[in-house]
Every structure is written in C-alpha cells, then in structure tokens.
mmCIF file of C-alpha atoms and ligand atoms in Angstrom:
data_model
loop_
_atom_site.group_PDB
_atom_site.id
_atom_site.type_symbol
_atom_site.label_atom_id
_atom_site.label_comp_id
_atom_site.label_asym_id
_atom_site.label_seq_id
_atom_site.Cartn_x
_atom_site.Cartn_y
_atom_site.Cartn_z
ATOM 1 C CA MET A 1 24.592 -0.098 4.614
ATOM 2 C CA SER A 2 27.105 0.301 1.411
ATOM 3 C CA GLU A 3 26.448 -0.037 -1.995
ATOM 4 C CA SER A 4 28.745 -3.043 -2.346
ATOM 5 C CA GLU A 5 26.652 -4.601 0.547
ATOM 6 C CA GLU A 6 23.540 -5.055 -2.255
ATOM 7 C CA LYS A 7 23.363 -8.507 -3.252
ATOM 8 C CA SER A 8 21.288 -10.676 -5.433
ATOM 9 C CA LEU A 9 17.534 -9.813 -7.213
ATOM 10 C CA LEU A 10 15.741 -11.792 -5.359
ATOM 11 C CA TYR A 11 12.015 -11.058 -6.565
ATOM 12 C CA GLU A 12 10.664 -8.347 -9.445
ATOM 13 C CA GLY A 13 7.393 -7.245 -8.973
ATOM 14 C CA LYS A 14 5.136 -4.914 -10.926
ATOM 15 C CA ALA A 15 6.364 -1.643 -9.191
ATOM 16 C CA LYS A 16 9.247 -2.634 -7.286
ATOM 17 C CA LYS A 17 12.380 -5.077 -6.887
ATOM 18 C CA LEU A 18 14.084 -6.905 -3.739
ATOM 19 C CA TYR A 19 17.239 -7.293 -3.137
ATOM 20 C CA SER A 20 19.227 -9.257 -0.389
ATOM 21 C CA THR A 21 21.367 -7.659 1.470
ATOM 22 C CA ASP A 22 24.641 -8.787 3.423
ATOM 23 C CA ASP A 23 21.829 -9.274 6.604
ATOM 24 C CA PRO A 24 19.776 -12.410 5.738
ATOM 25 C CA ASN A 25 16.802 -10.310 8.010
ATOM 26 C CA VAL A 26 17.001 -7.382 5.174
ATOM 27 C CA VAL A 27 15.750 -6.476 2.382
ATOM 28 C CA LEU A 28 16.478 -3.269 0.180
ATOM 29 C CA VAL A 29 13.483 -2.328 -1.677
ATOM 30 C CA GLU A 30 13.562 -0.656 -4.957
ATOM 31 C CA TYR A 31 10.955 1.272 -6.517
ATOM 32 C CA LYS A 32 10.177 1.050 -10.244
ATOM 33 C CA ASP A 33 8.965 3.835 -12.725
ATOM 34 C CA SER A 34 6.555 1.537 -13.913
ATOM 35 C CA PHE A 35 2.479 2.107 -13.543
ATOM 36 C CA THR A 36 0.235 -1.291 -14.464
ATOM 37 C CA ALA A 37 -3.483 -1.389 -13.623
ATOM 38 C CA PHE A 38 -6.385 -3.832 -14.414
ATOM 39 C CA ASN A 39 -4.175 -7.280 -12.701
ATOM 40 C CA GLY A 40 -1.306 -5.697 -15.161
ATOM 41 C CA GLU A 41 -3.462 -4.750 -18.517
ATOM 42 C CA LYS A 42 -2.559 -1.664 -18.621
ATOM 43 C CA ARG A 43 0.987 -0.959 -18.017
ATOM 44 C CA ALA A 44 2.807 2.788 -18.519
ATOM 45 C CA GLU A 45 6.596 4.017 -17.756
ATOM 46 C CA MET A 46 6.217 7.217 -16.022
ATOM 47 C CA SER A 47 9.979 8.860 -14.804
ATOM 48 C CA GLY A 48 10.264 9.946 -11.460
ATOM 49 C CA LYS A 49 7.299 7.615 -10.089
ATOM 50 C CA GLY A 50 9.584 5.164 -8.200
ATOM 51 C CA ARG A 51 11.198 8.042 -6.597
ATOM 52 C CA LEU A 52 7.480 9.891 -5.584
ATOM 53 C CA ASN A 53 6.068 6.291 -4.078
ATOM 54 C CA ASN A 54 9.650 5.763 -2.246
ATOM 55 C CA LEU A 55 9.296 9.078 -0.669
ATOM 56 C CA ILE A 56 5.802 8.557 -0.105
ATOM 57 C CA SER A 57 5.447 5.114 1.187
ATOM 58 C CA SER A 58 8.736 5.851 3.497
ATOM 59 C CA ALA A 59 7.379 9.160 5.215
ATOM 60 C CA ILE A 60 3.850 6.871 5.622
ATOM 61 C CA PHE A 61 5.338 4.207 7.467
ATOM 62 C CA GLU A 62 8.240 6.339 9.530
ATOM 63 C CA TYR A 63 4.484 8.097 10.922
ATOM 64 C CA LEU A 64 2.968 4.312 11.362
ATOM 65 C CA ALA A 65 6.409 3.441 13.100
ATOM 66 C CA LYS A 66 6.420 6.322 15.481
ATOM 67 C CA ASN A 67 2.571 5.903 16.052
ATOM 68 C CA GLY A 68 3.164 1.638 17.829
ATOM 69 C CA VAL A 69 2.694 -0.171 14.174
ATOM 70 C CA PRO A 70 4.812 -3.524 13.765
ATOM 71 C CA VAL A 71 6.122 -2.483 10.144
ATOM 72 C CA HIS A 72 8.515 -4.030 7.911
ATOM 73 C CA PHE A 73 10.041 -0.609 7.065
ATOM 74 C CA ILE A 74 13.482 -0.036 8.537
ATOM 75 C CA GLU A 75 14.425 3.339 7.236
ATOM 76 C CA ARG A 76 15.041 4.827 3.298
ATOM 77 C CA PHE A 77 17.974 3.962 2.236
ATOM 78 C CA ASP A 78 18.075 6.619 -0.985
ATOM 79 C CA GLU A 79 15.742 8.444 -3.407
ATOM 80 C CA LEU A 80 13.957 4.952 -4.933
ATOM 81 C CA ARG A 81 15.427 2.738 -2.450
ATOM 82 C CA GLN A 82 14.753 1.571 1.427
ATOM 83 C CA LEU A 83 15.424 -1.336 3.877
ATOM 84 C CA ALA A 84 12.756 -3.372 5.282
ATOM 85 C CA ALA A 85 12.693 -6.705 7.133
ATOM 86 C CA ARG A 86 12.969 -9.519 4.905
ATOM 87 C CA VAL A 87 8.957 -11.180 5.218
ATOM 88 C CA ARG A 88 7.037 -13.707 3.881
ATOM 89 C CA ILE A 89 3.733 -12.367 2.925
ATOM 90 C CA PHE A 90 0.484 -13.730 3.617
ATOM 91 C CA PRO A 91 -1.439 -14.392 0.341
ATOM 92 C CA LEU A 92 -4.124 -11.758 1.315
ATOM 93 C CA GLU A 93 -5.070 -8.170 0.139
ATOM 94 C CA VAL A 94 -6.630 -6.341 2.915
ATOM 95 C CA VAL A 95 -8.882 -3.610 1.920
ATOM 96 C CA VAL A 96 -10.378 -1.111 4.094
ATOM 97 C CA ARG A 97 -13.081 1.128 2.263
ATOM 98 C CA ASN A 98 -14.097 4.949 4.130
ATOM 99 C CA ILE A 99 -15.878 5.625 1.366
ATOM 100 C CA THR A 100 -17.445 3.825 -2.245
ATOM 101 C CA THR A 101 -15.823 4.123 -5.337
ATOM 102 C CA GLY A 102 -13.956 1.287 -7.415
ATOM 103 C CA SER A 103 -14.418 -2.319 -7.588
ATOM 104 C CA ILE A 104 -17.542 -2.283 -4.765
ATOM 105 C CA VAL A 105 -19.537 0.129 -6.650
ATOM 106 C CA LYS A 106 -19.293 -1.889 -9.736
ATOM 107 C CA ARG A 107 -19.600 -5.741 -7.823
ATOM 108 C CA LEU A 108 -22.263 -4.774 -5.417
ATOM 109 C CA GLY A 109 -23.691 -1.842 -7.579
ATOM 110 C CA ILE A 110 -24.028 1.029 -4.697
ATOM 111 C CA ALA A 111 -23.975 4.562 -5.546
ATOM 112 C CA GLU A 112 -20.183 6.004 -5.350
ATOM 113 C CA GLY A 113 -18.803 8.193 -3.196
ATOM 114 C CA MET A 114 -21.032 7.098 -0.065
ATOM 115 C CA LYS A 115 -19.605 7.934 3.436
ATOM 116 C CA LEU A 116 -19.772 4.394 5.155
ATOM 117 C CA PRO A 117 -21.091 4.582 8.770
ATOM 118 C CA ARG A 118 -17.735 2.645 9.592
ATOM 119 C CA PRO A 119 -14.762 1.310 7.697
ATOM 120 C CA LEU A 120 -15.425 -1.482 5.865
ATOM 121 C CA LEU A 121 -12.745 -4.207 5.814
ATOM 122 C CA GLU A 122 -12.529 -6.513 2.929
ATOM 123 C CA PHE A 123 -10.194 -9.377 2.052
ATOM 124 C CA TYR A 124 -8.770 -10.363 -1.217
ATOM 125 C CA TYR A 125 -6.507 -13.826 -1.743
ATOM 126 C CA LYS A 126 -3.557 -12.603 -3.735
ATOM 127 C CA ASP A 127 -3.109 -14.163 -7.111
ATOM 128 C CA ASP A 128 -2.846 -12.481 -10.315
ATOM 129 C CA ALA A 129 -3.459 -15.801 -12.410
ATOM 130 C CA LEU A 130 -7.386 -15.690 -10.392
ATOM 131 C CA GLY A 131 -7.822 -11.705 -10.543
ATOM 132 C CA ASP A 132 -7.242 -11.525 -7.157
ATOM 133 C CA PRO A 133 -10.753 -12.689 -6.120
ATOM 134 C CA LEU A 134 -12.564 -10.975 -3.028
ATOM 135 C CA VAL A 135 -12.857 -14.040 -0.439
ATOM 136 C CA THR A 136 -14.073 -14.556 3.224
ATOM 137 C CA GLU A 137 -12.063 -14.643 6.045
ATOM 138 C CA ASP A 138 -13.601 -18.167 6.407
ATOM 139 C CA HIS A 139 -11.455 -19.478 3.140
ATOM 140 C CA ALA A 140 -8.272 -17.520 4.749
ATOM 141 C CA LEU A 141 -8.862 -19.888 7.525
ATOM 142 C CA LEU A 142 -9.376 -23.176 5.683
ATOM 143 C CA PHE A 143 -6.869 -23.097 2.996
ATOM 144 C CA GLU A 144 -4.540 -22.073 6.203
ATOM 145 C CA TRP A 145 -3.485 -18.631 4.400
ATOM 146 C CA ALA A 146 -3.444 -17.281 7.747
ATOM 147 C CA ASP A 147 -5.072 -18.733 11.270
ATOM 148 C CA GLU A 148 -7.519 -17.049 13.436
ATOM 149 C CA THR A 149 -4.504 -15.443 15.842
ATOM 150 C CA ASP A 150 -3.507 -13.826 12.341
ATOM 151 C CA LEU A 151 -6.220 -12.572 11.212
ATOM 152 C CA LYS A 152 -7.301 -10.861 14.487
ATOM 153 C CA THR A 153 -4.112 -9.214 14.829
ATOM 154 C CA ILE A 154 -4.418 -8.308 10.843
ATOM 155 C CA LYS A 155 -7.716 -6.587 11.588
ATOM 156 C CA GLU A 156 -6.870 -4.645 14.590
ATOM 157 C CA ILE A 157 -3.422 -3.911 13.102
ATOM 158 C CA THR A 158 -5.545 -2.244 9.904
ATOM 159 C CA PHE A 159 -7.760 -0.589 11.733
ATOM 160 C CA ARG A 160 -5.820 1.312 14.106
ATOM 161 C CA VAL A 161 -3.760 2.085 10.693
ATOM 162 C CA ASN A 162 -6.824 3.499 9.115
ATOM 163 C CA GLU A 163 -7.382 5.677 11.851
ATOM 164 C CA LEU A 164 -3.742 7.023 12.090
ATOM 165 C CA LEU A 165 -3.736 7.127 8.185
ATOM 166 C CA LYS A 166 -7.252 9.096 8.405
ATOM 167 C CA SER A 167 -5.813 11.581 11.077
ATOM 168 C CA LEU A 168 -2.631 12.758 9.050
ATOM 169 C CA PHE A 169 -4.030 12.958 5.480
ATOM 170 C CA ASP A 170 -6.945 15.087 7.135
ATOM 171 C CA SER A 171 -4.228 17.346 8.233
ATOM 172 C CA ILE A 172 -3.309 18.210 4.540
ATOM 173 C CA LYS A 173 -7.037 18.469 3.455
ATOM 174 C CA ILE A 174 -6.732 15.143 1.928
ATOM 175 C CA VAL A 175 -9.690 12.647 2.338
ATOM 176 C CA LEU A 176 -8.988 8.439 2.712
ATOM 177 C CA VAL A 177 -10.840 7.283 0.700
ATOM 178 C CA ASP A 178 -9.656 3.555 0.575
ATOM 179 C CA PHE A 179 -6.739 1.421 0.305
ATOM 180 C CA LYS A 180 -4.732 -2.020 0.474
ATOM 181 C CA LEU A 181 -2.622 -3.514 3.129
ATOM 182 C CA GLU A 182 -0.642 -6.055 2.708
ATOM 183 C CA PHE A 183 1.238 -7.964 5.836
ATOM 184 C CA GLY A 184 4.448 -10.654 6.339
ATOM 185 C CA ARG A 185 5.733 -12.409 9.114
ATOM 186 C CA ASP A 186 9.841 -12.018 9.784
ATOM 187 C CA ASN A 187 12.349 -14.617 10.171
ATOM 188 C CA ASP A 188 11.698 -14.760 14.251
ATOM 189 C CA GLY A 189 7.906 -14.782 13.205
ATOM 190 C CA LYS A 190 6.725 -11.362 14.039
ATOM 191 C CA LEU A 191 3.567 -10.642 12.280
ATOM 192 C CA LEU A 192 4.146 -7.078 10.542
ATOM 193 C CA LEU A 193 2.282 -4.581 7.919
ATOM 194 C CA ALA A 194 4.627 -4.483 5.089
ATOM 195 C CA ASP A 195 4.854 -3.806 1.010
ATOM 196 C CA GLU A 196 3.705 -0.039 0.482
ATOM 197 C CA ILE A 197 1.547 2.539 1.196
ATOM 198 C CA SER A 198 1.117 5.433 -2.010
ATOM 199 C CA PRO A 199 -0.882 7.038 -4.755
ATOM 200 C CA ASP A 200 -1.043 3.603 -5.878
ATOM 201 C CA THR A 201 -2.395 1.919 -3.434
ATOM 202 C CA CYS A 202 -4.597 4.305 -1.526
ATOM 203 C CA ARG A 203 -7.388 6.509 -3.037
ATOM 204 C CA PHE A 204 -6.836 10.403 -2.031
ATOM 205 C CA TRP A 205 -9.300 12.934 -2.615
ATOM 206 C CA ASP A 206 -8.500 16.635 -2.293
ATOM 207 C CA ALA A 207 -11.006 18.010 0.341
ATOM 208 C CA LEU A 208 -11.712 20.794 -1.241
ATOM 209 C CA THR A 209 -12.158 19.763 -4.957
ATOM 210 C CA GLY A 210 -12.683 16.778 -4.838
ATOM 211 C CA ASP A 211 -9.547 16.459 -7.478
ATOM 212 C CA ARG A 212 -8.163 12.419 -7.625
ATOM 213 C CA LEU A 213 -4.651 12.757 -6.366
ATOM 214 C CA ASP A 214 -3.470 9.086 -6.931
ATOM 215 C CA LYS A 215 -3.445 5.431 -9.204
ATOM 216 C CA ASP A 216 -7.090 6.617 -10.294
ATOM 217 C CA ARG A 217 -5.860 9.247 -12.436
ATOM 218 C CA PHE A 218 -3.961 6.384 -14.418
ATOM 219 C CA ARG A 219 -6.621 3.900 -14.661
ATOM 220 C CA LYS A 220 -9.148 6.303 -16.082
ATOM 221 C CA ASP A 221 -6.767 8.188 -18.399
ATOM 222 C CA LEU A 222 -7.350 11.916 -16.248
ATOM 223 C CA GLY A 223 -3.890 13.260 -16.826
ATOM 224 C CA ASN A 224 -1.673 14.977 -14.756
ATOM 225 C CA VAL A 225 -0.865 11.526 -13.017
ATOM 226 C CA LEU A 226 2.691 12.228 -11.949
ATOM 227 C CA ASP A 227 1.532 15.803 -10.447
ATOM 228 C CA ALA A 228 -0.535 14.219 -8.300
ATOM 229 C CA TYR A 229 1.561 12.157 -6.601
ATOM 230 C CA GLU A 230 3.795 14.862 -6.427
ATOM 231 C CA GLU A 231 1.134 16.874 -5.200
ATOM 232 C CA ILE A 232 0.785 14.435 -2.313
ATOM 233 C CA TRP A 233 4.351 14.263 -0.974
ATOM 234 C CA ARG A 234 4.658 17.939 -1.267
ATOM 235 C CA ARG A 235 2.021 18.014 1.807
ATOM 236 C CA LEU A 236 3.221 15.210 3.239
ATOM 237 C CA SER A 237 6.463 16.885 3.229
ATOM 238 C CA ARG A 238 5.781 19.726 4.666
ATOM 239 C CA ILE A 239 3.924 18.652 7.827
ATOM 240 C CA GLY A 240 5.824 19.795 11.223
ATOM 241 C CA LYS A 241 7.345 22.361 9.259
HETATM 242 N N1 UDP B 1 -5.573 -1.551 -4.683
HETATM 243 C C1 UDP B 1 -4.485 -1.597 -4.443
HETATM 244 N N2 UDP B 1 -3.755 -3.120 -5.311
HETATM 245 C C2 UDP B 1 -4.972 -4.007 -5.794
HETATM 246 C C3 UDP B 1 -5.960 -4.013 -5.950
HETATM 247 C C4 UDP B 1 -7.191 -2.743 -4.840
HETATM 248 O O1 UDP B 1 -3.627 -1.430 -4.206
HETATM 249 O O2 UDP B 1 -4.067 -5.633 -6.533
HETATM 250 C C5 UDP B 1 -5.663 -0.572 -3.582
HETATM 251 C C6 UDP B 1 -6.944 0.371 -4.959
HETATM 252 O O3 UDP B 1 -5.402 1.490 -5.144
HETATM 253 C C7 UDP B 1 -7.766 0.972 -3.642
HETATM 254 C C8 UDP B 1 -8.615 0.140 -2.694
HETATM 255 O O4 UDP B 1 -7.065 -0.917 -2.848
HETATM 256 O O5 UDP B 1 -7.491 1.995 -3.329
HETATM 257 C C9 UDP B 1 -9.580 -0.039 -3.236
HETATM 258 O O6 UDP B 1 -9.651 -0.762 -4.691
HETATM 259 P P1 UDP B 1 -10.593 -1.421 -5.445
HETATM 260 O O7 UDP B 1 -10.997 -3.171 -4.733
HETATM 261 O O8 UDP B 1 -11.876 -0.756 -5.710
HETATM 262 O O9 UDP B 1 -10.661 -1.948 -6.930
HETATM 263 P P2 UDP B 1 -10.188 -0.836 -8.137
HETATM 264 O O10 UDP B 1 -10.933 -0.706 -8.463
HETATM 265 O O11 UDP B 1 -9.044 -0.463 -7.717
HETATM 266 O O12 UDP B 1 -10.119 -2.568 -9.069
#
C-alpha cells in the first residue's frame, strides 16, 4: 500500500488512530504517543511510546498468527503504523489473570501477587462513561453484546492466547501477570482477535527482579516508563537471533 492510499480518519481513540484505505476490508492503525490511565483521568505524552507499542504489538500478533490464532493484524506498515482487517468490535474487554494484582485486589480484598491455580477470565463491558464495569456472560447474552457461540469462541481463543503468551514471555524471562483482549468481527463475519497487545494492555514482571515492565510504571508514577517498554521490545526482538 502506498502513502497516497491512506484515506480518511475513521476513529481516534486514546492510544490509536484508525484510517481507512483503498480496501474497504482493511484499516491503517497509527499508534499515538499518549498515555492515559484511570479511565482517562491521568494523561501524558511520551515521545517514542507509539513506536514501541506498534513494534511490540506487531511482533506479538505475528507470533499468535503463526500459531494459528485468528487475528485482525495483517502486517506492520512502518514504525508507527500497521495494517489490520476492518472489524466491528464486541463491546467486551476480556481480561485474563494468572497472578492477582490491580482491580481484583481492590474489588475483592484478596492478597496481591497470588499465583492463581488456573487462569481467571473476566468480562468487562466497554463503556467509558460507566468506567468499564465487570459483567457476567449472562449480561453479555441478555443485552446481546455477543451470543453463546461467540462467547465460547472468545473464551477458547483467550485461553489459547494466554498459553502462547506465557510461553513466549517465559522464554525472555518475563512473567505474564494479566492482560486484556478485544475481539471483533470482520466484513465476512469471521471472529478475530483485535486491538493491541502491548505493555499498555498487559502486566509484565521481570522474572528475576520483579520489576514492573508495563503501564503500571505510569499508573503508579514509578518512573522510567519508556525504558520499561524499550526493555520489552529489546527482549522480544532478540528472540530467535
Ligand atoms: N486493562 C486494559 N484496559 C483497560 C483495563 C484493563 O488494557 O481498560 C488491562 C490492564 O493493563 C491489566 C489487565 O487488563 O493488564 C487487568 O487490569 P485491571 O482489571 O487490574 O485494571 P486496572 O488495575 O488496570 O484498573
């Protein structure tokens, strides 16, 4: 695809901009340098963040696609952008937890850093005005955010992604603590893993030191935020070399 084929801005979110292309089934996703947390209350710009998340998310989606996961990702276009299938996103955030931290610790008063005996899968309703509330599968069915077949497929893909990512990050001495996925349906009706997978959407702990290598550095003002993203990219880009 050439520069001139880039078309109009379809959507601007907190971390990405979506452009149409000459192909109605394909969008160009541009990663922004902005950080947001706590439902948009905390914001910052950090030059280089968009590039790192585009590189990291592209590498992860390439790995998942290679392992048979149906993904919207087509290819990385340049340092800031990637091509992806145009999808309609299910209004659900699918969170997997391997270790307790973050909102579950606050909500349920359980200990932080507990290794769970099996991965926990949660659904949140995607609605900024409501602060993305935790919901059950029955809410999703009743309010027609997804049907039974969709939920079954989403759960199967999510657990498979967890296993694949745990193994990938284990190989670079990083613990996959938890992460969030989003799914969509393409113009042919196929259900695909969509959005991004990056230190914005996952919690990564250094296996040796326990250092936080993700957006918690921004959320909790731990400093060296982009150094952490750079470290994730440095380790990922060395795999197989
Ligand atoms: N997460 C995300 N987007 C959201 C909410 C959560 O990417 O809108 C990710 C978050 O980075 C973490 C996981 O989902 O890896 C679980 O987040 P949690 O529910 O603990 O919420 P938080 O503490 O981030 O508010």
